[in-house]
Each structure stands twice: as structure tokens, then as C-alpha cells.
PDB file of N, CA and C in Angstrom:
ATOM      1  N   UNK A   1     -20.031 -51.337  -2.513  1.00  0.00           N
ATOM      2  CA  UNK A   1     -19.855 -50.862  -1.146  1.00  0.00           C
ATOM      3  C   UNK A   1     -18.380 -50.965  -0.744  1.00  0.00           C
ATOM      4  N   UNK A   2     -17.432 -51.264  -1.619  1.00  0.00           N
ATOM      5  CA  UNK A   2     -16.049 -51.516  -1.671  1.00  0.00           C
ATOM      6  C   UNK A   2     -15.511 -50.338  -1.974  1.00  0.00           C
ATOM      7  N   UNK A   3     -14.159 -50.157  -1.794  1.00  0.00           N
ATOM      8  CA  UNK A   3     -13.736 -48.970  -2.260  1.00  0.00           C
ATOM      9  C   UNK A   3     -13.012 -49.474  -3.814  1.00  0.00           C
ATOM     10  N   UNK A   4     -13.248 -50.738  -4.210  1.00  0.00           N
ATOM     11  CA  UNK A   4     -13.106 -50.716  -5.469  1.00  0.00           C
ATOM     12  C   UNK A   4     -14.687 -50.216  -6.308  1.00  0.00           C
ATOM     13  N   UNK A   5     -15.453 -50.866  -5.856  1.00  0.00           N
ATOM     14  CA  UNK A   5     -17.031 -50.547  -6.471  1.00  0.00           C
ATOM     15  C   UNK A   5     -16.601 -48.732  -6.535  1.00  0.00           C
ATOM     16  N   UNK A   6     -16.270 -48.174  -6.261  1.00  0.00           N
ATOM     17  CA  UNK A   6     -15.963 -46.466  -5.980  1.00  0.00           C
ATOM     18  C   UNK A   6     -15.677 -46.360  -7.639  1.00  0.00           C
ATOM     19  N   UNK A   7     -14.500 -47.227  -8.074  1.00  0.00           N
ATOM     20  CA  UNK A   7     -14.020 -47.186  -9.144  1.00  0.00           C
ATOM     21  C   UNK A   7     -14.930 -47.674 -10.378  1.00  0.00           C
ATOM     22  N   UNK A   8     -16.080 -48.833  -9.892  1.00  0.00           N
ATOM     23  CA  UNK A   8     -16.964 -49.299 -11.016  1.00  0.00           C
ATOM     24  C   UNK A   8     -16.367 -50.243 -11.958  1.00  0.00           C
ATOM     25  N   UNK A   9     -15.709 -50.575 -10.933  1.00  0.00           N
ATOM     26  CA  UNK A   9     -14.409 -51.898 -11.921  1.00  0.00           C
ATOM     27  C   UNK A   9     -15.135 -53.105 -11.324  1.00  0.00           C
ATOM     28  N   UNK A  10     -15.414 -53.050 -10.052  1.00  0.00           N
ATOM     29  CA  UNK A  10     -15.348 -54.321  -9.663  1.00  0.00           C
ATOM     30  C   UNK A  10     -17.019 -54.096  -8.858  1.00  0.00           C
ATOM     31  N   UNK A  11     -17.947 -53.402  -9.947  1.00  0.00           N
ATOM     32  CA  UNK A  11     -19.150 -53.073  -9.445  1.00  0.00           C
ATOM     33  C   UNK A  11     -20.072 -54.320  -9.530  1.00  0.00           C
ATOM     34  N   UNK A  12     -20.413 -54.670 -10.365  1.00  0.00           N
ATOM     35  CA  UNK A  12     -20.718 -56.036 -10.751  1.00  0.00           C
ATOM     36  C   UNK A  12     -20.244 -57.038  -9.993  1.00  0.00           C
ATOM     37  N   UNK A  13     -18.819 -57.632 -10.055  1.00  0.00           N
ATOM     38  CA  UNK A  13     -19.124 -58.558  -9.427  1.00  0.00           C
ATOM     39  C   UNK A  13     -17.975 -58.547  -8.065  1.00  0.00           C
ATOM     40  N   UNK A  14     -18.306 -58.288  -7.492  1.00  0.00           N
ATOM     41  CA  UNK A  14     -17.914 -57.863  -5.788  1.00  0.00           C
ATOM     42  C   UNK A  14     -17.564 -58.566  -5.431  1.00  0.00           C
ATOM     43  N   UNK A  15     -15.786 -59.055  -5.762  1.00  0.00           N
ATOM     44  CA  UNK A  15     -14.689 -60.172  -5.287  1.00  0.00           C
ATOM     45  C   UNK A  15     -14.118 -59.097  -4.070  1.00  0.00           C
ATOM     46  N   UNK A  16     -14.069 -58.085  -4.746  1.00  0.00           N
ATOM     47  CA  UNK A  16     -13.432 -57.545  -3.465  1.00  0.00           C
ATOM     48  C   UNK A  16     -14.122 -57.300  -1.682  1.00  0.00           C
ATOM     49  N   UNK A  17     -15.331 -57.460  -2.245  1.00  0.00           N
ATOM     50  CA  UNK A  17     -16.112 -57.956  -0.669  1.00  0.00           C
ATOM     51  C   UNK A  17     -15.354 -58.942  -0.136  1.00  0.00           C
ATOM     52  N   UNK A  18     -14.981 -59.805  -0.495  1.00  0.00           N
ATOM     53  CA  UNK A  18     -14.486 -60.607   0.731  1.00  0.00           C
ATOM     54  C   UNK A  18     -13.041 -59.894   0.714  1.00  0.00           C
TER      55      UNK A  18
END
């Protein structure tokens, strides 16, 4: 739901949520 998850890099594990 990140605009990294967009990329599927950081889909798994969602550091960039915070």
C-alpha cells in the first residue's frame, strides 16, 4: 500500500509503512 510496494521491492516486508 506504499508507493514502494508499487515497485514489489518492499512488498513483503513493509518497512516502508512506517
Amino acid at each position: 500500500m506504499s508507493k514502494e510496494d508499487s515497485l514489489g521491492v518492499y512488498s513483503e516486508p513493509p518497512l516502508t509503512n512506517m
